[in-house]
Amino acid sequence: MMQEPRKGPTILVPTDFSELANLAIDRAMELALAVPGTTIVLLHVIETDEPRGVPGGYEEGVRVQRWRATAEAGLRDLAREEDLAGRCIHRIEVIEGRPALEIVRYAQAVQADLIVMSTHGRRGLARLFAGSVAEAVVRTASCEVLVVRSPLADPAPAPRLPRWEEIGARVPHRDMDEVC
C-alpha cells in the first residue's frame, strides 16, 4: 500500500493530561497554525514496567485495558477542545511502556519533525526519584524537542561567575583597553 505524501511537518505531543501538558498542546497548536499543512499527533504512554508485548497476567491486562479506554477518551476530548476547527490534530494514540523510550520510538515511527512536551521542572530529590521524561527524550530523540515549562516554575538560579581575585588572576589594567 502506498503511503500518502506528507503535506507538512509532523508535531508529536505526548501528554500525561496535566495542566502543563495542556500548555504544550497549546504551543503545538500555535506552531501548527503558523505552518500550513502541519499535522499534530497526540500521544499518551501508559507507564508499565513490562516491556512491550510481554503480558503481566490477567489482572494487569484488565487494568491496562481500562487505562487505555480512559486515555483514548481523554485524548479524543482534548482533540475536540483544542482543535475546534479540525485543522491540525489528525491522530491520537495510546501505547504502553516506559514513557521516554516509547515517545522516542513513536516519534521515529511517525517521522516526527518536532516533539513538543512539558516538563514538571523537578529538582533535587524529587528529580532523582521521579526522573525526567523530558530530559531523556531531549537526550535520545532524533528530531528537535521543544520543552514547555510552567510559567509559574522557578527559573534555575544563574551560575555565579567567579571574580578575578577569586581565581587568582590579575585584574586587567585600564590601559589594556587601549591595547586590545
mmCIF file of C-alpha atoms in Angstrom:
data_model
loop_
_atom_site.group_PDB
_atom_site.id
_atom_site.type_symbol
_atom_site.label_atom_id
_atom_site.label_comp_id
_atom_site.label_asym_id
_atom_site.label_seq_id
_atom_site.Cartn_x
_atom_site.Cartn_y
_atom_site.Cartn_z
ATOM 1 C CA MET A 1 0.000 0.000 0.000
ATOM 2 C CA MET A 2 1.425 3.378 -0.990
ATOM 3 C CA GLN A 3 1.851 5.944 1.696
ATOM 4 C CA GLU A 4 0.228 9.328 1.183
ATOM 5 C CA PRO A 5 2.819 12.075 0.563
ATOM 6 C CA ARG A 6 3.388 14.335 3.518
ATOM 7 C CA LYS A 7 1.880 17.787 3.217
ATOM 8 C CA GLY A 8 3.774 19.471 6.017
ATOM 9 C CA PRO A 9 5.668 18.886 9.250
ATOM 10 C CA THR A 10 4.509 16.431 11.899
ATOM 11 C CA ILE A 11 4.482 17.509 15.549
ATOM 12 C CA LEU A 12 4.253 14.813 18.215
ATOM 13 C CA VAL A 13 2.740 15.978 21.507
ATOM 14 C CA PRO A 14 2.978 13.451 24.349
ATOM 15 C CA THR A 15 0.580 14.176 27.197
ATOM 16 C CA ASP A 16 0.051 12.968 30.739
ATOM 17 C CA PHE A 17 -3.191 15.006 30.906
ATOM 18 C CA SER A 18 -1.677 17.512 33.339
ATOM 19 C CA GLU A 19 -2.177 21.268 33.081
ATOM 20 C CA LEU A 20 1.444 21.558 31.967
ATOM 21 C CA ALA A 21 0.836 19.072 29.168
ATOM 22 C CA ASN A 22 -2.100 21.214 28.064
ATOM 23 C CA LEU A 23 0.317 24.155 27.749
ATOM 24 C CA ALA A 24 2.445 22.023 25.422
ATOM 25 C CA ILE A 25 -0.633 21.231 23.310
ATOM 26 C CA ASP A 26 -1.440 24.952 23.124
ATOM 27 C CA ARG A 27 2.121 25.709 21.978
ATOM 28 C CA ALA A 28 1.995 22.946 19.356
ATOM 29 C CA MET A 29 -1.302 24.356 18.066
ATOM 30 C CA GLU A 30 0.271 27.818 17.739
ATOM 31 C CA LEU A 31 3.138 26.348 15.732
ATOM 32 C CA ALA A 32 0.827 24.228 13.576
ATOM 33 C CA LEU A 33 -1.424 27.130 12.704
ATOM 34 C CA ALA A 34 1.622 29.163 11.657
ATOM 35 C CA VAL A 35 2.803 26.475 9.205
ATOM 36 C CA PRO A 36 0.118 25.272 6.777
ATOM 37 C CA GLY A 37 -0.208 21.515 6.406
ATOM 38 C CA THR A 38 1.216 20.717 9.839
ATOM 39 C CA THR A 39 -0.079 17.553 11.455
ATOM 40 C CA ILE A 40 -0.287 17.118 15.222
ATOM 41 C CA VAL A 41 -0.244 13.666 16.781
ATOM 42 C CA LEU A 42 -1.376 13.427 20.419
ATOM 43 C CA LEU A 43 0.227 10.552 22.332
ATOM 44 C CA HIS A 44 -0.278 9.101 25.787
ATOM 45 C CA VAL A 45 2.008 6.404 27.159
ATOM 46 C CA ILE A 46 0.562 4.107 29.800
ATOM 47 C CA GLU A 47 3.535 3.518 32.040
ATOM 48 C CA THR A 48 4.172 -0.166 32.575
ATOM 49 C CA ASP A 49 7.184 -1.980 33.925
ATOM 50 C CA GLU A 50 6.765 -4.773 31.414
ATOM 51 C CA PRO A 51 8.483 -4.490 28.048
ATOM 52 C CA ARG A 52 6.132 -4.120 25.098
ATOM 53 C CA GLY A 53 4.342 -7.330 24.189
ATOM 54 C CA VAL A 54 5.082 -9.140 27.459
ATOM 55 C CA PRO A 55 1.839 -9.775 29.334
ATOM 56 C CA GLY A 56 1.824 -9.159 33.077
ATOM 57 C CA GLY A 57 -1.055 -11.504 33.862
ATOM 58 C CA TYR A 58 -4.820 -11.280 33.547
ATOM 59 C CA GLU A 59 -5.398 -8.592 36.210
ATOM 60 C CA GLU A 60 -2.671 -6.395 34.796
ATOM 61 C CA GLY A 61 -4.180 -6.784 31.334
ATOM 62 C CA VAL A 62 -7.634 -5.756 32.537
ATOM 63 C CA ARG A 63 -6.206 -2.740 34.350
ATOM 64 C CA VAL A 64 -4.231 -1.640 31.295
ATOM 65 C CA GLN A 65 -7.344 -2.047 29.112
ATOM 66 C CA ARG A 66 -9.246 0.282 31.456
ATOM 67 C CA TRP A 67 -6.411 2.804 31.424
ATOM 68 C CA ARG A 68 -6.265 2.590 27.635
ATOM 69 C CA ALA A 69 -10.008 3.237 27.275
ATOM 70 C CA THR A 70 -9.801 6.177 29.691
ATOM 71 C CA ALA A 71 -6.729 7.618 27.953
ATOM 72 C CA GLU A 72 -8.286 7.276 24.491
ATOM 73 C CA ALA A 73 -11.425 9.074 25.674
ATOM 74 C CA GLY A 74 -9.260 11.772 27.261
ATOM 75 C CA LEU A 75 -7.273 12.258 24.055
ATOM 76 C CA ARG A 76 -10.466 12.484 21.987
ATOM 77 C CA ASP A 77 -11.779 15.135 24.383
ATOM 78 C CA LEU A 78 -8.501 17.071 24.208
ATOM 79 C CA ALA A 79 -8.502 16.908 20.432
ATOM 80 C CA ARG A 80 -12.063 18.268 20.306
ATOM 81 C CA GLU A 81 -11.337 21.052 22.803
ATOM 82 C CA GLU A 82 -8.013 22.149 21.355
ATOM 83 C CA ASP A 83 -8.664 21.704 17.660
ATOM 84 C CA LEU A 84 -12.154 23.133 17.260
ATOM 85 C CA ALA A 85 -11.782 23.693 13.537
ATOM 86 C CA GLY A 86 -10.309 20.226 12.942
ATOM 87 C CA ARG A 87 -7.301 21.710 11.192
ATOM 88 C CA CYS A 88 -4.292 20.195 12.904
ATOM 89 C CA ILE A 89 -4.854 17.175 15.148
ATOM 90 C CA HIS A 90 -5.010 14.206 12.818
ATOM 91 C CA ARG A 91 -4.190 11.301 15.081
ATOM 92 C CA ILE A 92 -4.410 10.219 18.691
ATOM 93 C CA GLU A 93 -2.537 7.238 20.017
ATOM 94 C CA VAL A 94 -2.239 5.357 23.311
ATOM 95 C CA ILE A 95 0.677 2.969 23.790
ATOM 96 C CA GLU A 96 2.231 1.103 26.704
ATOM 97 C CA GLY A 97 5.759 1.052 28.060
ATOM 98 C CA ARG A 98 8.350 3.337 29.551
ATOM 99 C CA PRO A 99 7.341 6.880 28.601
ATOM 100 C CA ALA A 100 10.653 8.352 27.409
ATOM 101 C CA LEU A 101 11.602 5.277 25.400
ATOM 102 C CA GLU A 102 8.154 4.925 23.807
ATOM 103 C CA ILE A 103 7.899 8.637 22.963
ATOM 104 C CA VAL A 104 11.222 8.485 21.110
ATOM 105 C CA ARG A 105 10.270 5.235 19.326
ATOM 106 C CA TYR A 106 6.896 6.618 18.302
ATOM 107 C CA ALA A 107 8.440 9.868 17.041
ATOM 108 C CA GLN A 108 10.706 7.813 14.792
ATOM 109 C CA ALA A 109 7.805 5.652 13.605
ATOM 110 C CA VAL A 110 5.700 8.651 12.510
ATOM 111 C CA GLN A 111 8.764 10.548 11.275
ATOM 112 C CA ALA A 112 8.001 13.460 13.594
ATOM 113 C CA ASP A 113 9.796 16.680 12.795
ATOM 114 C CA LEU A 114 9.274 18.058 16.293
ATOM 115 C CA ILE A 115 8.253 16.808 19.725
ATOM 116 C CA VAL A 116 6.525 19.408 21.901
ATOM 117 C CA MET A 117 6.233 18.340 25.524
ATOM 118 C CA SER A 118 6.044 19.736 29.004
ATOM 119 C CA THR A 119 8.303 19.292 31.965
ATOM 120 C CA HIS A 120 7.362 19.468 35.603
ATOM 121 C CA GLY A 121 10.706 21.097 36.357
ATOM 122 C CA ARG A 122 11.507 18.885 39.319
ATOM 123 C CA ARG A 123 14.838 19.428 41.005
ATOM 124 C CA GLY A 124 16.787 17.825 43.784
ATOM 125 C CA LEU A 125 15.461 14.648 45.378
ATOM 126 C CA ALA A 126 12.134 14.787 43.515
ATOM 127 C CA ARG A 127 14.012 14.637 40.216
ATOM 128 C CA LEU A 128 16.332 11.927 41.479
ATOM 129 C CA PHE A 129 13.411 9.670 42.379
ATOM 130 C CA ALA A 130 10.910 10.641 39.674
ATOM 131 C CA GLY A 131 13.413 11.171 36.877
ATOM 132 C CA SER A 132 12.750 13.419 33.957
ATOM 133 C CA VAL A 133 10.941 12.043 30.941
ATOM 134 C CA ALA A 134 11.540 15.311 29.093
ATOM 135 C CA GLU A 135 15.277 15.178 29.736
ATOM 136 C CA ALA A 136 15.515 11.584 28.496
ATOM 137 C CA VAL A 137 13.540 12.465 25.358
ATOM 138 C CA VAL A 138 15.743 15.506 24.674
ATOM 139 C CA ARG A 139 18.860 13.345 25.014
ATOM 140 C CA THR A 140 17.688 10.472 22.809
ATOM 141 C CA ALA A 141 15.239 11.818 20.207
ATOM 142 C CA SER A 142 16.407 12.023 16.620
ATOM 143 C CA CYS A 143 14.250 15.101 15.962
ATOM 144 C CA GLU A 144 14.034 18.516 17.603
ATOM 145 C CA VAL A 145 12.330 18.718 21.013
ATOM 146 C CA LEU A 146 10.614 21.817 22.364
ATOM 147 C CA VAL A 147 10.171 21.627 26.134
ATOM 148 C CA VAL A 148 7.430 23.836 27.579
ATOM 149 C CA ARG A 149 7.876 24.865 31.204
ATOM 150 C CA SER A 150 5.269 26.132 33.579
ATOM 151 C CA PRO A 151 5.001 29.910 33.641
ATOM 152 C CA LEU A 152 4.997 29.553 37.435
ATOM 153 C CA ALA A 153 8.190 27.488 37.612
ATOM 154 C CA ASP A 154 11.113 28.993 39.449
ATOM 155 C CA PRO A 155 13.873 29.695 36.983
ATOM 156 C CA ALA A 156 17.075 27.831 37.631
ATOM 157 C CA PRO A 157 19.466 30.061 39.525
ATOM 158 C CA ALA A 158 22.041 31.686 37.289
ATOM 159 C CA PRO A 159 25.528 30.393 37.934
ATOM 160 C CA ARG A 160 27.651 32.867 39.829
ATOM 161 C CA LEU A 161 30.744 33.738 37.893
ATOM 162 C CA PRO A 162 33.947 33.973 39.924
ATOM 163 C CA ARG A 163 35.509 37.346 40.437
ATOM 164 C CA TRP A 164 39.011 37.959 39.086
ATOM 165 C CA GLU A 165 40.526 37.894 42.544
ATOM 166 C CA GLU A 166 38.884 34.551 43.394
ATOM 167 C CA ILE A 167 40.534 32.728 40.518
ATOM 168 C CA GLY A 168 43.950 34.219 41.262
ATOM 169 C CA ALA A 169 44.122 36.265 38.085
ATOM 170 C CA ARG A 170 45.459 39.756 37.948
ATOM 171 C CA VAL A 171 42.825 42.388 37.437
ATOM 172 C CA PRO A 172 43.316 43.881 33.934
ATOM 173 C CA HIS A 173 44.704 47.372 33.969
ATOM 174 C CA ARG A 174 42.724 50.224 32.431
ATOM 175 C CA ASP A 175 45.463 50.789 29.879
ATOM 176 C CA MET A 176 44.778 47.308 28.466
ATOM 177 C CA ASP A 177 41.621 48.648 26.788
ATOM 178 C CA GLU A 178 43.797 50.778 24.540
ATOM 179 C CA VAL A 179 45.931 47.800 23.513
ATOM 180 C CA CYS A 180 43.022 45.494 22.636
#
